[in-house]
């Protein structure tokens, strides 16, 4: 039996990178998937890819930072599929002018917090009643290894937003533990996706990151999608409030071996 047979899932940020891989994997594991993204074309092409492979999916345009947009997203998923069991909050941004304490523009801080932190909360806020009405479910949020250790290159807004995601996820997990809803966060290390593409195109910046990864390589989006599948499925039935670290060993290392 596939691991998400009969489950209904929303994947935000499903049009690209980790979210795209997760939407494809969840569908291949039997879930009906609402692929939600601010990039409607990206979400549409992933939903088409799933349908072409024989899966069940449709695309939704959403801005996770906007309350009414997240309400509409959950309402559409429930109206289309008849319930909700899994929410994978993968939408996120990492603007290039996010930097040090003194040089990060306040508007950048506000937008990063609005999408990464508030957006995660708003999607959970809309999804929880639908999940309760469906008999329970699993929420998987995306934090980052920078929620656990300071980044080697300053990106204060992003780091603060991911710390907020991790702390929020733990508290939600406690609040809903006795109501049949689990909530966990994944803390990925640097993953080769469009989010980091501009930064990693610079060989010096790329090396600056690789030097801290014991594996000596970036992660792949599909590797994080598999971690999300574990947390989304009943394979993790006794796991809630956890931070699943998938970072190639970054946070385990004091000095990275040559
Ligand atoms: P990505 O840029 O490939 O995908 C992010 C998706 O989110 C895009 O499709 C984008 O359109 C969508 N999005 C952005 N703002 C949105 C909004 N307001 N509403 C709805 N959708 C929106 O990046 P990715 O690397 O796949 O990132 C996915 C998640 O993983 C993010 O939360 C990111 O912070 C996190 N993460 C990434 C890395 C990495 O190294 N790539 C590391 C740790 C955590």
Coordinates of C-alpha atoms and ligand atoms in Angstrom, one line a residue:
X1 CA 0.0 0.0 0.0
X2 CA 1.2 3.5 -0.9
X3 CA 2.1 5.6 2.2
X4 CA -0.5 8.4 1.6
X5 CA -3.3 6.3 0.1
X6 CA -6.6 8.1 0.6
X7 CA -5.0 11.2 2.0
X8 CA -5.7 14.8 0.9
X9 CA -2.7 17.1 0.9
X10 CA -1.9 20.8 0.3
X11 CA 1.7 21.6 -0.7
X12 CA 2.5 25.4 -0.6
X13 CA 5.4 26.5 -2.6
X14 CA 4.5 23.4 -4.7
X15 CA 5.5 25.0 -8.0
X16 CA 9.2 24.8 -7.5
X17 CA 12.2 23.2 -5.7
X18 CA 11.4 21.1 -2.6
X19 CA 7.6 21.7 -2.8
X20 CA 7.5 20.5 -6.4
X21 CA 9.4 17.3 -5.5
X22 CA 7.1 16.8 -2.5
X23 CA 3.9 17.3 -4.5
X24 CA 5.1 14.7 -7.1
X25 CA 6.2 12.3 -4.3
X26 CA 3.0 12.7 -2.3
X27 CA 0.9 12.1 -5.4
X28 CA 3.0 9.0 -6.3
X29 CA 2.3 7.7 -2.8
X30 CA -1.4 7.9 -3.3
X31 CA -2.4 11.4 -2.0
X32 CA -4.7 13.8 -3.8
X33 CA -2.6 17.0 -3.9
X34 CA -3.5 20.7 -4.1
X35 CA -0.4 22.3 -5.5
X36 CA -0.4 25.9 -4.2
X37 CA 2.0 28.7 -5.1
X38 CA 2.1 32.4 -5.8
X39 CA 3.6 31.4 -9.1
X40 CA 0.3 30.1 -10.7
X41 CA 2.1 28.9 -13.8
X42 CA 4.6 26.8 -11.8
X43 CA 1.8 25.3 -9.7
X44 CA -0.1 24.5 -12.9
X45 CA 2.7 22.7 -14.5
X46 CA 3.4 20.6 -11.5
X47 CA -0.3 19.7 -11.2
X48 CA -0.3 18.8 -14.9
X49 CA 2.8 16.6 -14.4
X50 CA 1.0 14.7 -11.6
X51 CA -2.1 14.2 -13.7
X52 CA 0.0 13.1 -16.7
X53 CA 1.5 10.4 -14.4
X54 CA -1.9 9.2 -13.4
X55 CA -2.1 11.1 -10.1
X56 CA -4.8 13.3 -8.7
X57 CA -3.9 17.0 -8.4
X58 CA -5.0 20.6 -9.1
X59 CA -3.3 23.9 -8.9
X60 CA -4.2 26.9 -6.7
X61 CA -2.7 30.4 -6.8
X62 CA -2.0 31.6 -3.3
X63 CA -0.1 34.3 -1.4
X64 CA 0.6 32.6 1.9
X65 CA 1.2 36.0 3.5
X66 CA -2.4 37.0 2.8
X67 CA -5.1 35.8 5.1
X68 CA -8.0 35.7 2.7
X69 CA -5.8 34.0 0.1
X70 CA -4.9 31.2 2.5
X71 CA -8.6 30.8 3.5
X72 CA -9.5 30.5 -0.2
X73 CA -6.7 27.9 -0.7
X74 CA -8.0 25.6 2.0
X75 CA -11.6 26.1 1.0
X76 CA -10.8 25.1 -2.6
X77 CA -8.9 22.0 -1.5
X78 CA -11.7 20.9 0.7
X79 CA -14.3 21.6 -1.9
X80 CA -12.4 19.7 -4.6
X81 CA -11.2 16.7 -2.6
X82 CA -13.6 16.5 0.3
X83 CA -11.3 17.0 3.3
X84 CA -7.7 17.7 4.4
X85 CA -5.1 15.4 6.1
X86 CA -1.7 16.8 5.2
X87 CA -0.4 20.4 5.0
X88 CA 3.2 20.8 3.8
X89 CA 4.1 24.5 4.3
X90 CA 7.0 24.8 1.8
X91 CA 6.5 28.4 0.5
X92 CA 9.4 30.6 1.4
X93 CA 11.6 33.4 0.2
X94 CA 15.3 34.4 0.7
X95 CA 15.9 37.8 -0.8
X96 CA 19.4 38.8 -1.9
X97 CA 19.4 42.0 0.2
X98 CA 18.8 40.0 3.4
X99 CA 22.2 40.5 5.2
X100 CA 23.7 41.6 8.4
X101 CA 22.1 43.2 11.4
X102 CA 23.0 46.7 10.2
X103 CA 22.5 46.5 6.5
X104 CA 19.2 44.4 6.1
X105 CA 16.5 46.9 4.9
X106 CA 13.5 46.9 7.3
X107 CA 11.1 46.3 4.3
X108 CA 13.1 43.1 3.5
X109 CA 12.8 42.0 7.2
X110 CA 9.0 42.6 7.0
X111 CA 8.4 40.7 3.8
X112 CA 10.5 37.7 4.9
X113 CA 8.7 37.5 8.2
X114 CA 5.4 37.9 6.4
X115 CA 5.9 35.1 4.0
X116 CA 8.1 32.6 5.9
X117 CA 6.8 33.0 9.5
X118 CA 3.3 34.6 9.3
X119 CA 2.5 32.7 6.1
X120 CA 3.3 29.4 7.8
X121 CA 1.0 30.3 10.7
X122 CA -1.9 31.6 8.4
X123 CA -1.9 28.3 6.4
X124 CA -1.9 26.3 9.6
X125 CA -4.7 28.5 11.0
X126 CA -6.9 27.8 8.0
X127 CA -6.0 24.1 7.7
X128 CA -6.5 23.0 11.3
X129 CA -10.3 23.2 11.4
X130 CA -10.5 21.3 8.1
X131 CA -8.1 18.6 9.4
X132 CA -10.1 18.2 12.6
X133 CA -13.2 17.8 10.5
X134 CA -11.4 15.1 8.5
X135 CA -10.4 13.1 11.6
X136 CA -6.9 14.4 12.1
X137 CA -3.8 14.9 10.1
X138 CA -0.1 16.0 9.8
X139 CA 1.4 19.4 9.3
X140 CA 5.0 19.6 8.1
X141 CA 6.6 23.0 8.2
X142 CA 10.0 24.0 6.7
X143 CA 12.4 25.7 9.0
X144 CA 16.2 25.5 8.3
X145 CA 19.4 24.5 9.9
X146 CA 19.8 28.3 10.6
X147 CA 17.0 27.9 13.1
X148 CA 19.5 25.8 15.1
X149 CA 22.9 27.5 14.5
X150 CA 24.0 30.9 13.3
X151 CA 24.6 31.1 9.5
X152 CA 28.2 31.6 8.4
X153 CA 27.0 34.3 6.0
X154 CA 24.7 36.9 7.6
X155 CA 21.0 36.7 6.5
X156 CA 19.3 37.9 9.7
X157 CA 15.7 38.2 8.4
X158 CA 15.6 34.7 7.0
X159 CA 17.3 33.2 10.0
X160 CA 14.8 34.9 12.4
X161 CA 11.9 33.8 10.3
X162 CA 13.0 30.1 10.4
X163 CA 13.5 30.3 14.2
X164 CA 10.0 31.5 14.4
X165 CA 8.7 28.6 12.2
X166 CA 10.5 26.1 14.5
X167 CA 9.2 27.6 17.8
X168 CA 5.7 28.0 16.4
X169 CA 5.7 24.4 15.1
X170 CA 6.6 23.0 18.6
X171 CA 3.9 25.0 20.3
X172 CA 1.2 24.0 17.8
X173 CA 2.3 20.4 18.2
X174 CA 1.6 20.6 21.9
X175 CA -1.7 22.4 21.5
X176 CA -3.1 19.8 19.0
X177 CA -1.4 16.7 20.3
X178 CA -4.6 15.3 21.9
X179 CA -6.7 16.2 18.9
X180 CA -5.2 13.9 16.3
X181 CA -3.0 16.5 14.6
X182 CA 0.8 16.1 14.5
X183 CA 3.1 19.0 13.6
X184 CA 6.8 18.8 12.8
X185 CA 9.4 20.9 11.2
X186 CA 12.2 20.0 8.8
X187 CA 15.5 21.8 9.1
X188 CA 17.2 21.4 5.7
X189 CA 20.8 22.4 5.0
X190 CA 21.6 24.1 1.7
X191 CA 19.6 22.5 -1.1
X192 CA 20.2 22.9 -4.8
X193 CA 16.9 24.7 -5.8
X194 CA 16.0 28.0 -7.5
X195 CA 16.0 29.7 -4.0
X196 CA 19.8 29.5 -3.8
X197 CA 20.5 29.5 -7.5
X198 CA 21.7 33.1 -7.8
X199 CA 23.9 32.8 -4.7
X200 CA 25.4 29.5 -5.7
X201 CA 26.2 30.8 -9.2
X202 CA 29.1 32.7 -7.6
X203 CA 31.9 30.1 -7.0
X204 CA 33.2 31.9 -3.9
X205 CA 29.7 31.9 -2.3
X206 CA 29.2 28.3 -3.3
X207 CA 32.5 27.2 -1.7
X208 CA 31.7 29.3 1.4
X209 CA 28.8 27.0 2.0
X210 CA 30.3 23.7 0.8
X211 CA 33.2 24.0 3.3
X212 CA 30.7 23.7 6.2
X213 CA 28.9 20.6 4.9
X214 CA 30.5 17.3 6.1
X215 CA 29.0 15.5 3.1
X216 CA 30.8 18.0 0.9
X217 CA 27.8 18.5 -1.3
X218 CA 24.5 20.3 -1.5
X219 CA 21.3 18.5 -0.8
X220 CA 18.8 17.6 -3.5
X221 CA 15.1 18.7 -3.3
X222 CA 14.0 15.1 -3.5
X223 CA 16.0 14.3 -0.4
X224 CA 13.9 16.8 1.6
X225 CA 10.7 15.6 -0.1
X226 CA 11.4 12.1 1.3
X227 CA 11.9 13.6 4.8
X228 CA 8.5 15.4 4.4
X229 CA 6.9 12.2 3.3
X230 CA 8.0 10.5 6.5
X231 CA 6.5 13.2 8.6
X232 CA 3.3 13.5 6.5
X233 CA 2.6 9.8 6.6
X234 CA 1.7 7.4 9.5
X235 CA 5.3 6.1 9.4
X236 CA 5.9 9.0 11.9
X237 CA 2.8 8.3 14.0
X238 CA 4.6 8.9 17.4
X239 CA 6.5 11.9 16.1
X240 CA 5.3 15.4 16.9
X241 CA 6.9 18.8 17.8
X242 CA 10.2 17.5 16.4
X243 CA 12.9 19.2 14.2
X244 CA 14.0 16.7 11.6
X245 CA 17.5 17.9 10.6
X246 CA 18.4 17.0 7.0
X247 CA 21.6 19.1 6.6
X248 CA 24.4 16.8 5.4
X249 CA 25.9 17.0 8.9
X250 CA 26.3 20.8 9.2
X251 CA 24.9 21.1 12.7
X252 CA 26.7 18.0 13.9
X253 CA 30.1 19.3 13.0
X254 CA 32.5 21.6 14.9
X255 CA 35.3 21.3 12.4
X256 CA 34.4 19.8 9.0
X257 CA 36.9 17.2 7.8
X258 CA 38.9 17.9 4.6
Ligands
LIG1 P1 12.1 27.6 -4.3 O1 12.3 29.1 -4.5 O2 12.5 26.6 -5.4 O3 10.5 27.4 -3.9 C1 9.8 28.2 -3.1 C2 8.4 28.4 -3.7 O4 7.7 29.2 -2.8 C3 8.4 29.0 -5.1 O5 7.7 28.3 -6.0 C4 7.7 30.4 -4.8 O6 7.0 30.9 -5.9 C5 6.9 30.0 -3.6 N1 6.5 31.2 -2.9 C6 7.3 32.3 -2.5 N2 6.5 33.2 -1.9 C7 5.3 32.7 -1.8 C8 4.1 33.2 -1.3 N3 4.0 34.5 -0.7 N4 3.0 32.5 -1.4 C9 3.0 31.3 -2.0 N5 4.1 30.8 -2.5 C10 5.2 31.5 -2.5 O7 12.8 27.3 -3.0 P2 13.1 25.9 -2.1 O8 14.5 25.8 -1.9 O9 12.3 24.8 -2.7 O10 12.4 26.4 -0.7 C11 11.3 25.7 -0.2 C12 11.4 25.9 1.3 O11 12.6 25.3 1.9 C13 11.4 27.4 1.8 O12 10.6 27.6 2.9 C14 12.9 27.6 2.1 O13 13.1 28.7 3.0 C15 13.2 26.3 2.7 N6 14.6 26.0 2.7 C16 15.4 25.9 1.6 C17 16.7 25.7 1.7 C18 17.6 25.7 0.5 O14 18.8 25.7 0.6 N7 17.1 25.7 -0.8 C19 17.3 25.4 2.9 C20 16.5 25.4 4.1 C21 15.2 25.7 4.0

